[in-house]
């Protein structure tokens, strides 16, 4: 099963996805992935996490295990540059063209970063590992862009594939062979982009939005749901986070606002709500705080995922 | 009946020889043309892959992905392309001084 958490910045996506992953880890091996360029999983777990899977040491009552990973596009780009440079050096050709500069230019163009991130994200999403995957995505805009950029790049890949097929048709006439590394690469790209679109629509993939009962979060969630509906990506649930308790006297006006928006959320998306998470007195940070917080999650409908 | 069959097979063999002759002499020309066509199509394919140099909105991620495969063909491509003095090459020269 795969879970993707999205939502406006600052609504508690990272906290919710971290605790949710922790909840799943109680019974099954779980991988938590941050695809937000501004990673904050390290802050939540109170320990450094890098671009390779890191195992979190869990208390004895956990039967599964939790691995955490922060996707790092910059690092993979550096690796790519190194291998390409090496390839060029091996060819030993005299060609006065500054490839480093060209690669830098290519990777700095709009979209390249999203595409590279999408590539890593796709590799994980499409891998047939049997542990549960939890994605902590970037704030709404970027996540939507990430998903939609797949459609755009797909059209271009189609054009380039047909151009390459034109070359290969003649080449086959010429020397009978139809093997081509370029068309293989292109087809692999295409199947990856299509695979993600397909995977996101499958019932075992859960696209879940986190929001708080506040105007801006509600409005942004509404827009995101509409956009995703239009591109036929089903949102499987909502988590309403940071609901104030009834007894905060000092925050009464704020409480009133929250209640209003909470009512609105309940009315509008009654069937989608998976959990309503109360305000947590301390900042959930480090395992000692996260584990009791995860209990919170388990008491809501989200608990069904561990059964 | 037998007689006709025999004539038929002789005729067929002769025809085969004739066509074999034509095929051999034509194939040389054919192959040369084919090679030229392949090169032409490949050049256009490369122009498409490096479309960003011309301002085509091709996602540069595709170019990045294909670059390691195309690197070996680039020097030849540039030589052929510049020799043609096509409109496309003029555009290339205009926009990409260092290429």
Tab-separated table of C-alpha atoms in Angstrom:
chain	number	residue	atom	x	y	z
A	1	UNK	CA	0.000	0.000	0.000
A	2	UNK	CA	1.128	3.524	-0.780
A	3	UNK	CA	0.196	6.730	0.966
A	4	UNK	CA	0.834	10.251	-0.276
A	5	UNK	CA	0.242	13.146	2.048
A	6	UNK	CA	-0.359	16.540	0.514
A	7	UNK	CA	-1.698	19.882	1.631
A	8	UNK	CA	-0.940	23.529	2.166
A	9	UNK	CA	2.372	24.485	3.717
A	10	UNK	CA	2.382	24.528	7.504
A	11	UNK	CA	-0.702	22.388	8.147
A	12	UNK	CA	1.343	19.585	9.645
A	13	UNK	CA	1.867	17.257	6.676
A	14	UNK	CA	5.293	16.180	7.822
A	15	UNK	CA	4.175	15.516	11.399
A	16	UNK	CA	1.122	13.601	10.239
A	17	UNK	CA	3.010	11.522	7.678
A	18	UNK	CA	5.809	10.769	10.149
A	19	UNK	CA	3.400	9.647	12.840
A	20	UNK	CA	1.315	7.750	10.323
A	21	UNK	CA	4.432	5.906	9.143
A	22	UNK	CA	5.282	5.211	12.752
A	23	UNK	CA	1.797	3.818	13.287
A	24	UNK	CA	2.178	1.504	10.282
A	25	UNK	CA	5.624	0.436	11.478
A	26	UNK	CA	4.012	-1.093	14.506
A	27	UNK	CA	2.976	-4.072	12.410
A	28	UNK	CA	4.705	-3.875	9.027
A	29	UNK	CA	7.976	-2.638	7.536
A	30	UNK	CA	7.413	0.913	6.365
A	31	UNK	CA	9.383	3.379	4.294
A	32	UNK	CA	8.821	7.091	4.853
A	33	UNK	CA	9.976	9.330	2.007
A	34	UNK	CA	10.169	13.097	1.937
A	35	UNK	CA	9.918	14.563	-1.548
A	36	UNK	CA	9.758	18.132	-0.324
A	37	UNK	CA	12.945	19.941	-1.417
A	38	UNK	CA	12.899	21.677	1.961
A	39	UNK	CA	13.159	18.510	4.034
A	40	UNK	CA	12.050	18.558	7.623
A	41	UNK	CA	11.950	14.869	8.545
A	42	UNK	CA	15.347	15.215	10.201
A	43	UNK	CA	13.907	17.896	12.486
A	44	UNK	CA	10.947	15.726	13.392
A	45	UNK	CA	12.961	12.636	14.208
A	46	UNK	CA	15.654	14.706	15.846
A	47	UNK	CA	18.415	12.978	13.917
A	48	UNK	CA	20.151	13.477	10.578
A	49	UNK	CA	18.559	11.691	7.611
A	50	UNK	CA	20.078	11.616	4.182
A	51	UNK	CA	19.382	10.605	0.624
A	52	UNK	CA	19.866	6.921	1.426
A	53	UNK	CA	17.440	4.890	3.500
A	54	UNK	CA	18.039	5.237	7.192
A	55	UNK	CA	16.649	2.793	9.720
A	56	UNK	CA	15.078	4.356	12.778
A	57	UNK	CA	15.621	2.433	15.992
A	58	UNK	CA	12.188	1.695	17.399
A	59	UNK	CA	11.099	0.461	20.844
A	60	UNK	CA	10.576	-3.264	21.342
A	61	UNK	CA	6.790	-3.268	20.919
A	62	UNK	CA	7.193	-2.398	17.230
A	63	UNK	CA	6.998	-5.536	15.112
A	64	UNK	CA	7.752	-3.843	11.823
A	65	UNK	CA	10.549	-1.437	11.049
A	66	UNK	CA	10.753	2.148	9.935
A	67	UNK	CA	13.107	3.427	7.279
A	68	UNK	CA	13.319	7.088	6.375
A	69	UNK	CA	14.611	8.753	3.234
A	70	UNK	CA	14.929	12.310	1.952
A	71	UNK	CA	15.032	12.556	-1.842
A	72	UNK	CA	17.941	14.660	-3.042
A	73	UNK	CA	17.798	15.770	-6.656
A	74	UNK	CA	20.904	17.924	-6.426
A	75	UNK	CA	22.990	14.985	-5.378
A	76	UNK	CA	21.750	12.716	-8.166
A	77	UNK	CA	22.374	15.514	-10.634
A	78	UNK	CA	25.986	15.750	-9.474
A	79	UNK	CA	26.336	11.999	-9.951
A	80	UNK	CA	24.820	12.267	-13.416
A	81	UNK	CA	27.249	15.014	-14.406
A	82	UNK	CA	30.173	12.913	-13.228
A	83	UNK	CA	29.152	9.827	-15.243
A	84	UNK	CA	28.404	11.860	-18.362
A	85	UNK	CA	31.733	13.623	-18.081
A	86	UNK	CA	33.411	10.247	-17.695
A	87	UNK	CA	31.653	8.913	-20.773
A	88	UNK	CA	32.860	11.872	-22.775
A	89	UNK	CA	36.414	11.424	-21.527
A	90	UNK	CA	36.334	7.731	-22.483
A	91	UNK	CA	35.297	8.571	-26.025
A	92	UNK	CA	38.446	10.591	-26.358
A	93	UNK	CA	37.102	12.902	-29.027
A	94	UNK	CA	38.189	16.362	-29.791
A	95	UNK	CA	35.066	18.424	-29.395
A	96	UNK	CA	35.313	21.954	-28.113
A	97	UNK	CA	31.963	22.187	-26.415
A	98	UNK	CA	31.588	22.944	-22.749
A	99	UNK	CA	29.435	20.032	-21.587
A	100	UNK	CA	29.574	20.971	-17.943
A	101	UNK	CA	28.193	24.357	-18.740
A	102	UNK	CA	25.574	22.858	-21.032
A	103	UNK	CA	24.461	20.326	-18.422
A	104	UNK	CA	24.294	23.083	-15.827
A	105	UNK	CA	22.152	25.121	-18.164
A	106	UNK	CA	19.861	22.194	-18.912
A	107	UNK	CA	19.370	21.301	-15.282
A	108	UNK	CA	18.614	24.887	-14.313
A	109	UNK	CA	15.714	25.282	-16.752
A	110	UNK	CA	12.202	25.349	-15.306
A	111	UNK	CA	10.725	21.898	-15.042
A	112	UNK	CA	14.009	19.979	-15.008
A	113	UNK	CA	14.079	19.875	-11.226
A	114	UNK	CA	10.475	18.680	-11.017
A	115	UNK	CA	11.100	16.052	-13.662
A	116	UNK	CA	14.186	14.742	-11.884
A	117	UNK	CA	12.310	14.663	-8.590
A	118	UNK	CA	9.446	12.928	-10.312
A	119	UNK	CA	11.871	10.355	-11.676
A	120	UNK	CA	13.131	9.421	-8.210
A	121	UNK	CA	9.612	9.509	-6.852
A	122	UNK	CA	8.470	7.220	-9.688
A	123	UNK	CA	11.266	4.737	-9.069
A	124	UNK	CA	10.089	4.353	-5.488
A	125	UNK	CA	6.400	4.394	-6.263
A	126	UNK	CA	6.738	1.752	-8.981
A	127	UNK	CA	9.213	-0.491	-7.184
A	128	UNK	CA	7.664	-3.798	-6.196
A	129	UNK	CA	8.987	-3.776	-2.654
A	130	UNK	CA	6.391	-5.094	-0.273
A	131	UNK	CA	6.791	-2.635	2.571
A	132	UNK	CA	4.369	0.226	2.927
A	133	UNK	CA	5.356	3.523	1.417
A	134	UNK	CA	4.480	6.861	2.961
A	135	UNK	CA	5.302	10.031	1.013
A	136	UNK	CA	5.559	13.388	2.656
A	137	UNK	CA	5.171	15.629	-0.384
A	138	UNK	CA	5.962	19.289	-0.958
A	139	UNK	CA	3.247	21.911	-0.390
A	140	UNK	CA	0.202	21.646	-2.640
A	141	UNK	CA	1.326	23.709	-5.606
A	142	UNK	CA	4.487	21.757	-6.137
A	143	UNK	CA	2.835	18.392	-5.640
A	144	UNK	CA	0.155	19.195	-8.174
A	145	UNK	CA	2.795	20.453	-10.553
A	146	UNK	CA	4.777	17.284	-10.012
A	147	UNK	CA	1.799	15.132	-10.902
A	148	UNK	CA	0.748	17.239	-13.864
A	149	UNK	CA	4.245	17.637	-15.278
A	150	UNK	CA	4.036	13.934	-16.029
A	151	UNK	CA	1.316	14.587	-18.607
A	152	UNK	CA	3.266	17.369	-20.289
A	153	UNK	CA	6.515	15.468	-20.608
A	154	UNK	CA	4.574	12.466	-21.851
A	155	UNK	CA	3.490	14.351	-24.965
A	156	UNK	CA	7.060	15.328	-25.790
A	157	UNK	CA	8.350	11.828	-25.261
A	158	UNK	CA	5.675	10.671	-27.714
A	159	UNK	CA	6.969	13.095	-30.370
A	160	UNK	CA	10.592	12.105	-29.880
A	161	UNK	CA	9.755	8.414	-29.904
A	162	UNK	CA	8.025	8.743	-33.263
A	163	UNK	CA	11.022	10.683	-34.639
A	164	UNK	CA	13.346	7.956	-33.421
A	165	UNK	CA	11.106	5.249	-34.851
A	166	UNK	CA	11.383	6.975	-38.226
A	167	UNK	CA	15.169	6.627	-38.049
A	168	UNK	CA	15.000	3.036	-36.892
A	169	UNK	CA	12.623	1.963	-39.656
A	170	UNK	CA	15.207	2.958	-42.240
A	171	UNK	CA	18.055	1.522	-40.185
A	172	UNK	CA	16.279	-1.813	-40.076
A	173	UNK	CA	16.044	-1.806	-43.866
A	174	UNK	CA	19.708	-0.948	-44.052
A	175	UNK	CA	21.258	-3.485	-41.734
A	176	UNK	CA	18.381	-5.518	-40.402
A	177	UNK	CA	18.910	-4.713	-36.744
A	178	UNK	CA	16.332	-2.845	-34.711
A	179	UNK	CA	18.231	-2.595	-31.422
A	180	UNK	CA	18.644	0.914	-30.181
A	181	UNK	CA	19.633	2.171	-26.747
A	182	UNK	CA	17.956	5.512	-27.353
A	183	UNK	CA	14.514	4.111	-28.107
A	184	UNK	CA	14.854	1.798	-25.104
A	185	UNK	CA	15.620	4.770	-22.865
A	186	UNK	CA	12.678	6.708	-24.323
A	187	UNK	CA	10.256	3.829	-23.930
A	188	UNK	CA	11.414	3.279	-20.370
A	189	UNK	CA	10.771	6.943	-19.617
A	190	UNK	CA	7.344	6.723	-21.181
A	191	UNK	CA	6.361	3.626	-19.280
A	192	UNK	CA	7.568	5.219	-16.069
A	193	UNK	CA	5.496	8.364	-16.527
A	194	UNK	CA	2.450	6.372	-17.531
A	195	UNK	CA	3.054	3.909	-14.725
A	196	UNK	CA	2.897	6.657	-12.123
A	197	UNK	CA	-0.329	8.083	-13.532
A	198	UNK	CA	-1.789	4.579	-13.439
A	199	UNK	CA	-0.429	3.852	-9.969
A	200	UNK	CA	-1.919	7.058	-8.550
A	201	UNK	CA	-5.344	5.949	-9.746
A	202	UNK	CA	-5.144	2.479	-8.262
A	203	UNK	CA	-7.118	1.614	-5.120
A	204	UNK	CA	-4.041	0.634	-3.122
A	205	UNK	CA	-2.625	4.150	-3.551
A	206	UNK	CA	-4.022	6.662	-1.108
A	207	UNK	CA	-3.715	10.343	-1.878
A	208	UNK	CA	-4.529	12.038	1.427
A	209	UNK	CA	-4.775	15.763	2.081
A	210	UNK	CA	-4.023	17.336	5.424
A	211	UNK	CA	-5.719	20.607	6.342
A	212	UNK	CA	-6.453	22.736	9.375
A	213	UNK	CA	-9.848	24.299	10.088
A	214	UNK	CA	-8.817	27.697	8.767
A	215	UNK	CA	-10.002	29.638	5.798
A	216	UNK	CA	-6.816	29.569	3.749
A	217	UNK	CA	-6.266	25.852	4.237
A	218	UNK	CA	-9.892	25.010	3.443
A	219	UNK	CA	-9.871	27.096	0.274
A	220	UNK	CA	-6.594	25.683	-0.952
A	221	UNK	CA	-7.767	22.149	-0.277
A	222	UNK	CA	-10.963	22.821	-2.202
A	223	UNK	CA	-8.971	24.056	-5.196
A	224	UNK	CA	-6.578	21.120	-5.058
A	225	UNK	CA	-9.418	18.617	-4.900
A	226	UNK	CA	-11.000	20.274	-7.927
A	227	UNK	CA	-7.754	20.246	-9.893
A	228	UNK	CA	-7.046	16.633	-9.060
A	229	UNK	CA	-10.622	15.676	-9.879
A	230	UNK	CA	-10.215	17.304	-13.263
A	231	UNK	CA	-7.103	15.254	-14.000
A	232	UNK	CA	-8.910	12.197	-12.610
A	233	UNK	CA	-6.614	11.599	-9.650
A	234	UNK	CA	-8.860	10.488	-6.797
A	235	UNK	CA	-8.195	11.969	-3.347
A	236	UNK	CA	-8.971	9.183	-0.902
A	237	UNK	CA	-9.139	11.108	2.310
A	238	UNK	CA	-8.705	14.212	4.402
A	239	UNK	CA	-7.141	14.662	7.791
A	240	UNK	CA	-8.229	17.677	9.778
A	241	UNK	CA	-5.337	18.616	11.977
A	242	UNK	CA	-4.812	20.902	14.946
A	243	UNK	CA	-8.363	21.110	16.256
A	244	UNK	CA	-8.409	23.209	19.409
A	245	UNK	CA	-9.933	21.746	22.563
A	246	UNK	CA	-13.148	23.304	23.866
A	247	UNK	CA	-11.535	24.657	27.017
A	248	UNK	CA	-9.119	27.218	25.672
A	249	UNK	CA	-10.591	30.363	27.093
A	250	UNK	CA	-7.890	32.699	25.846
A	251	UNK	CA	-8.368	31.663	22.274
A	252	UNK	CA	-12.164	31.920	22.233
A	253	UNK	CA	-12.499	34.053	19.090
A	254	UNK	CA	-10.071	31.806	17.257
A	255	UNK	CA	-11.936	28.757	18.535
A	256	UNK	CA	-15.145	30.179	17.084
A	257	UNK	CA	-13.517	30.546	13.677
A	258	UNK	CA	-12.144	27.041	13.854
A	259	UNK	CA	-15.568	25.643	14.713
A	260	UNK	CA	-17.101	27.426	11.751
A	261	UNK	CA	-14.547	25.978	9.341
A	262	UNK	CA	-14.666	22.578	10.983
A	263	UNK	CA	-18.438	22.523	10.432
A	264	UNK	CA	-17.921	23.545	6.824
A	265	UNK	CA	-15.334	20.787	6.288
A	266	UNK	CA	-17.589	18.187	7.886
A	267	UNK	CA	-20.508	19.220	5.738
A	268	UNK	CA	-18.626	19.401	2.491
A	269	UNK	CA	-16.385	16.349	2.705
A	270	UNK	CA	-18.169	14.140	5.200
A	271	UNK	CA	-17.192	10.902	3.488
A	272	UNK	CA	-13.596	11.880	2.875
A	273	UNK	CA	-12.547	12.691	6.436
A	274	UNK	CA	-10.231	10.002	7.728
A	275	UNK	CA	-9.222	11.653	10.948
A	276	UNK	CA	-9.715	14.713	13.092
A	277	UNK	CA	-6.584	15.309	15.080
A	278	UNK	CA	-6.772	17.454	18.189
A	279	UNK	CA	-4.269	20.137	19.048
A	280	UNK	CA	-1.165	18.560	20.557
A	281	UNK	CA	0.143	20.428	23.523
A	282	UNK	CA	3.816	19.839	22.857
A	283	UNK	CA	5.513	20.047	19.530
A	284	UNK	CA	5.673	16.428	18.368
A	285	UNK	CA	9.385	15.962	17.997
A	286	UNK	CA	11.516	12.907	18.530
A	287	UNK	CA	10.233	9.361	18.997
A	288	UNK	CA	9.176	9.916	22.598
A	289	UNK	CA	6.621	12.498	21.436
A	290	UNK	CA	5.716	10.884	18.134
A	291	UNK	CA	4.745	7.514	19.564
A	292	UNK	CA	1.925	8.821	21.796
A	293	UNK	CA	0.865	11.106	18.933
A	294	UNK	CA	0.610	8.056	16.690
A	295	UNK	CA	-1.910	6.612	19.158
A	296	UNK	CA	-4.027	9.621	18.298
A	297	UNK	CA	-3.991	8.624	14.672
A	298	UNK	CA	-4.742	5.005	15.420
A	299	UNK	CA	-7.992	5.936	17.144
A	300	UNK	CA	-9.329	7.557	13.954
A	301	UNK	CA	-10.280	5.836	10.702
A	302	UNK	CA	-6.588	5.854	9.836
A	303	UNK	CA	-6.237	3.025	12.341
A	304	UNK	CA	-7.959	0.739	9.828
A	305	UNK	CA	-4.767	0.701	7.794
A	306	UNK	CA	-2.850	-1.156	10.507
A	307	UNK	CA	-5.424	-3.919	10.862
B	1	UNK	CA	0.761	-30.667	-69.667
B	2	UNK	CA	4.180	-31.846	-68.533
B	3	UNK	CA	5.724	-29.866	-71.350
B	4	UNK	CA	4.069	-26.662	-70.265
B	5	UNK	CA	5.170	-27.213	-66.672
B	6	UNK	CA	8.783	-27.555	-67.759
B	7	UNK	CA	8.692	-24.401	-69.854
B	8	UNK	CA	7.107	-22.679	-66.938
B	9	UNK	CA	9.915	-23.577	-64.534
B	10	UNK	CA	12.620	-22.611	-67.051
B	11	UNK	CA	10.918	-19.308	-67.587
B	12	UNK	CA	10.638	-18.795	-63.877
B	13	UNK	CA	14.320	-19.480	-63.332
B	14	UNK	CA	15.252	-17.049	-66.086
B	15	UNK	CA	13.018	-14.439	-64.549
B	16	UNK	CA	14.646	-15.036	-61.208
B	17	UNK	CA	18.058	-14.489	-62.700
B	18	UNK	CA	16.947	-11.308	-64.374
B	19	UNK	CA	15.459	-9.972	-61.181
B	20	UNK	CA	18.586	-11.050	-59.293
B	21	UNK	CA	20.670	-9.050	-61.673
B	22	UNK	CA	18.489	-6.006	-61.294
B	23	UNK	CA	18.393	-6.378	-57.564
B	24	UNK	CA	22.166	-6.506	-57.343
B	25	UNK	CA	22.709	-3.490	-59.507
B	26	UNK	CA	19.914	-1.531	-57.932
B	27	UNK	CA	20.777	-2.396	-54.354
B	28	UNK	CA	24.033	-0.503	-54.493
B	29	UNK	CA	22.199	2.697	-55.380
B	30	UNK	CA	19.398	1.841	-53.027
B	31	UNK	CA	21.730	1.358	-50.106
B	32	UNK	CA	23.500	4.578	-50.813
B	33	UNK	CA	20.198	6.441	-50.840
B	34	UNK	CA	19.093	4.641	-47.732
B	35	UNK	CA	22.231	5.658	-45.898
B	36	UNK	CA	21.676	9.256	-46.899
B	37	UNK	CA	18.075	9.117	-45.740
B	38	UNK	CA	19.056	7.614	-42.407
B	39	UNK	CA	21.578	10.346	-41.843
B	40	UNK	CA	19.033	12.998	-42.739
B	41	UNK	CA	16.459	11.592	-40.335
B	42	UNK	CA	19.053	11.161	-37.608
B	43	UNK	CA	20.151	14.754	-37.982
B	44	UNK	CA	16.578	15.907	-37.549
B	45	UNK	CA	16.180	13.644	-34.557
B	46	UNK	CA	19.243	15.207	-32.952
B	47	UNK	CA	17.980	18.704	-33.752
B	48	UNK	CA	14.782	17.769	-31.928
B	49	UNK	CA	16.668	16.361	-28.933
B	50	UNK	CA	18.713	19.533	-28.614
B	51	UNK	CA	15.657	21.642	-29.273
B	52	UNK	CA	16.371	23.764	-26.232
B	53	UNK	CA	19.284	25.317	-28.137
B	54	UNK	CA	16.726	26.553	-30.641
B	55	UNK	CA	14.133	27.611	-28.141
B	56	UNK	CA	11.816	24.638	-28.619
B	57	UNK	CA	10.005	24.013	-25.354
B	58	UNK	CA	11.187	20.424	-25.163
B	59	UNK	CA	11.529	19.391	-21.516
B	60	UNK	CA	15.265	19.553	-20.892
B	61	UNK	CA	14.968	16.518	-18.699
B	62	UNK	CA	14.556	14.406	-21.839
B	63	UNK	CA	17.707	15.982	-23.281
B	64	UNK	CA	19.559	15.232	-20.042
B	65	UNK	CA	18.400	11.635	-20.147
B	66	UNK	CA	19.428	11.131	-23.769
B	67	UNK	CA	22.667	13.116	-23.643
B	68	UNK	CA	24.868	10.192	-22.568
B	69	UNK	CA	23.630	8.215	-25.596
B	70	UNK	CA	24.017	11.114	-28.000
B	71	UNK	CA	27.375	12.460	-26.931
B	72	UNK	CA	29.328	10.267	-29.332
B	73	UNK	CA	27.285	11.494	-32.294
B	74	UNK	CA	27.486	15.172	-31.475
B	75	UNK	CA	30.807	16.090	-33.137
B	76	UNK	CA	29.848	14.473	-36.459
B	77	UNK	CA	26.423	15.928	-36.284
B	78	UNK	CA	27.745	19.406	-35.804
B	79	UNK	CA	30.118	18.996	-38.741
B	80	UNK	CA	27.405	17.709	-41.075
B	81	UNK	CA	24.883	20.205	-39.872
B	82	UNK	CA	27.181	23.194	-40.306
B	83	UNK	CA	28.206	22.072	-43.766
B	84	UNK	CA	24.632	22.230	-44.993
B	85	UNK	CA	24.214	25.903	-44.222
B	86	UNK	CA	20.546	25.321	-43.708
B	87	UNK	CA	18.129	27.790	-42.169
B	88	UNK	CA	18.150	25.588	-39.068
B	89	UNK	CA	21.894	25.834	-38.754
B	90	UNK	CA	21.764	29.603	-39.197
B	91	UNK	CA	19.379	29.729	-36.272
B	92	UNK	CA	21.716	27.544	-34.263
B	93	UNK	CA	24.637	29.805	-34.976
B	94	UNK	CA	22.604	32.855	-34.181
B	95	UNK	CA	21.487	31.618	-30.772
B	96	UNK	CA	24.384	29.479	-29.660
B	97	UNK	CA	27.652	31.209	-30.176
B	98	UNK	CA	29.629	28.587	-28.328
B	99	UNK	CA	28.191	25.567	-30.074
